[in-house]
mmCIF file of C-alpha atoms in Angstrom:
data_model
loop_
_atom_site.group_PDB
_atom_site.id
_atom_site.type_symbol
_atom_site.label_atom_id
_atom_site.label_comp_id
_atom_site.label_asym_id
_atom_site.label_seq_id
_atom_site.Cartn_x
_atom_site.Cartn_y
_atom_site.Cartn_z
ATOM 1 C CA MET L 1 113.529 163.180 115.161
ATOM 2 C CA ILE L 2 115.601 160.420 116.707
ATOM 3 C CA ARG L 3 115.373 156.776 115.759
ATOM 4 C CA HIS L 4 116.489 154.608 118.691
ATOM 5 C CA ILE L 5 117.287 151.028 117.661
ATOM 6 C CA VAL L 6 118.227 148.287 120.116
ATOM 7 C CA MET L 7 119.138 144.695 119.276
ATOM 8 C CA PHE L 8 119.060 141.912 121.852
ATOM 9 C CA LYS L 9 120.733 138.534 121.836
ATOM 10 C CA LEU L 10 118.938 136.218 124.223
ATOM 11 C CA THR L 11 120.337 133.457 126.383
ATOM 12 C CA GLU L 12 119.782 129.809 125.500
ATOM 13 C CA PHE L 13 116.321 128.336 126.095
ATOM 14 C CA ALA L 14 115.252 124.746 126.749
ATOM 15 C CA THR L 15 113.166 124.682 123.568
ATOM 16 C CA PRO L 16 112.500 126.894 120.537
ATOM 17 C CA ALA L 17 108.926 127.286 121.792
ATOM 18 C CA ASP L 18 110.202 128.655 125.121
ATOM 19 C CA LYS L 19 112.350 131.184 123.268
ATOM 20 C CA GLN L 20 109.485 132.212 121.002
ATOM 21 C CA ALA L 21 107.184 132.672 124.007
ATOM 22 C CA LYS L 22 109.729 134.920 125.737
ATOM 23 C CA MET L 23 110.277 136.938 122.561
ATOM 24 C CA GLN L 24 106.526 137.455 122.264
ATOM 25 C CA GLU L 25 106.359 138.545 125.919
ATOM 26 C CA ILE L 26 109.104 141.098 125.239
ATOM 27 C CA LYS L 27 107.286 142.360 122.122
ATOM 28 C CA THR L 28 103.953 142.676 123.914
ATOM 29 C CA GLY L 29 105.471 144.447 126.902
ATOM 30 C CA LEU L 30 107.539 146.924 124.935
ATOM 31 C CA GLU L 31 104.896 147.753 122.336
ATOM 32 C CA ALA L 32 102.387 148.484 125.132
ATOM 33 C CA LEU L 33 104.626 151.388 126.199
ATOM 34 C CA ILE L 34 103.244 153.537 123.371
ATOM 35 C CA ASP L 35 100.180 154.185 125.560
ATOM 36 C CA LYS L 36 102.226 154.752 128.736
ATOM 37 C CA ILE L 37 105.159 156.977 127.762
ATOM 38 C CA ASP L 38 104.113 160.189 126.079
ATOM 39 C CA VAL L 39 107.498 160.969 124.452
ATOM 40 C CA LEU L 40 107.262 157.842 122.284
ATOM 41 C CA ARG L 41 106.159 158.650 118.731
ATOM 42 C CA MET L 42 106.510 155.045 117.497
ATOM 43 C CA ILE L 43 107.607 151.722 118.935
ATOM 44 C CA ARG L 44 107.969 148.409 117.150
ATOM 45 C CA VAL L 45 109.530 145.071 118.064
ATOM 46 C CA ASP L 46 110.513 142.499 115.440
ATOM 47 C CA PHE L 47 112.219 139.098 115.491
ATOM 48 C CA ASN L 48 115.224 138.026 113.466
ATOM 49 C CA VAL L 49 114.284 135.212 111.077
ATOM 50 C CA ASN L 50 117.853 134.496 109.940
ATOM 51 C CA PRO L 51 119.350 131.782 112.179
ATOM 52 C CA GLU L 52 122.847 132.616 110.863
ATOM 53 C CA GLU L 53 122.772 135.991 112.625
ATOM 54 C CA ALA L 54 123.500 136.659 116.305
ATOM 55 C CA TRP L 55 120.674 139.014 117.260
ATOM 56 C CA ASP L 56 117.210 137.754 118.212
ATOM 57 C CA VAL L 57 115.028 140.798 118.860
ATOM 58 C CA ILE L 58 115.124 144.306 117.418
ATOM 59 C CA LEU L 59 113.409 147.299 118.994
ATOM 60 C CA THR L 60 112.799 150.409 116.907
ATOM 61 C CA THR L 61 111.463 153.583 118.467
ATOM 62 C CA GLU L 62 111.053 157.131 117.262
ATOM 63 C CA LEU L 63 111.259 160.125 119.561
ATOM 64 C CA ASP L 64 111.632 163.865 119.103
ATOM 65 C CA SER L 65 115.052 164.291 120.770
ATOM 66 C CA LEU L 66 117.895 162.596 122.614
ATOM 67 C CA GLU L 67 116.449 164.065 125.795
ATOM 68 C CA ASP L 68 113.238 162.151 125.041
ATOM 69 C CA VAL L 69 115.320 158.979 124.606
ATOM 70 C CA LYS L 70 116.630 159.529 128.150
ATOM 71 C CA THR L 71 113.103 160.139 129.423
ATOM 72 C CA TYR L 72 111.938 156.908 127.780
ATOM 73 C CA ALA L 73 114.930 154.911 129.056
ATOM 74 C CA THR L 74 114.395 155.974 132.661
ATOM 75 C CA HIS L 75 110.593 155.841 132.697
ATOM 76 C CA PRO L 76 109.392 153.393 135.394
ATOM 77 C CA GLU L 77 107.254 151.418 132.924
ATOM 78 C CA HIS L 78 110.246 150.915 130.600
ATOM 79 C CA VAL L 79 112.589 150.072 133.488
ATOM 80 C CA ALA L 80 110.129 147.426 134.737
ATOM 81 C CA ILE L 81 110.155 145.657 131.367
ATOM 82 C CA SER L 82 113.895 146.096 130.887
ATOM 83 C CA LYS L 83 114.795 144.666 134.288
ATOM 84 C CA GLY L 84 111.890 142.273 134.827
ATOM 85 C CA ILE L 85 111.295 140.695 131.406
ATOM 86 C CA ILE L 86 114.367 141.336 129.261
ATOM 87 C CA GLY L 87 117.149 141.427 131.851
ATOM 88 C CA PRO L 88 116.943 137.801 132.999
ATOM 89 C CA VAL L 89 117.265 136.493 129.404
ATOM 90 C CA LYS L 90 119.547 139.123 127.852
ATOM 91 C CA ALA L 91 122.922 137.786 126.717
ATOM 92 C CA ASP L 92 123.958 140.941 124.826
ATOM 93 C CA ARG L 93 122.632 144.300 123.667
ATOM 94 C CA ALA L 94 123.605 146.792 120.950
ATOM 95 C CA CYS L 95 122.114 150.235 120.421
ATOM 96 C CA VAL L 96 122.249 153.082 117.937
ATOM 97 C CA ASP L 97 120.500 156.446 118.009
ATOM 98 C CA TYR L 98 120.440 158.551 114.889
ATOM 99 C CA GLU L 99 118.804 161.732 113.726
ATOM 100 C CA TYR L 100 116.651 161.782 110.625
#
C-alpha cells in the first residue's frame, strides 16, 4: 500500500472566513473523489490548527501502488479540482509517497 500525503500552503485571503470557506471547498471536493476514482482506498483532508506553521491543508490518501497514484493524479475528476479549486489559491505544495 502507498500513502500519498500532500500539504498545501494557500495564498492570502481578504478575511479568515474567506480562507476557511475555500479550505472547506477543497476538503469537500477532494473527499468526494472516493466515489469517483476506483483506485482510491482512502482519502482525507484536514486543516492545520497551528498558526505558527506554514502549511494550511493536508491531504492523505491510500492507494495500492505508485501506478495507482499516477492514475489518481491524472484522473479528470482530480485534475478538475486541482486546477479549478486548488490551483488559483495554491502558494506552495509538498508531497511524499511512502509504502507501508
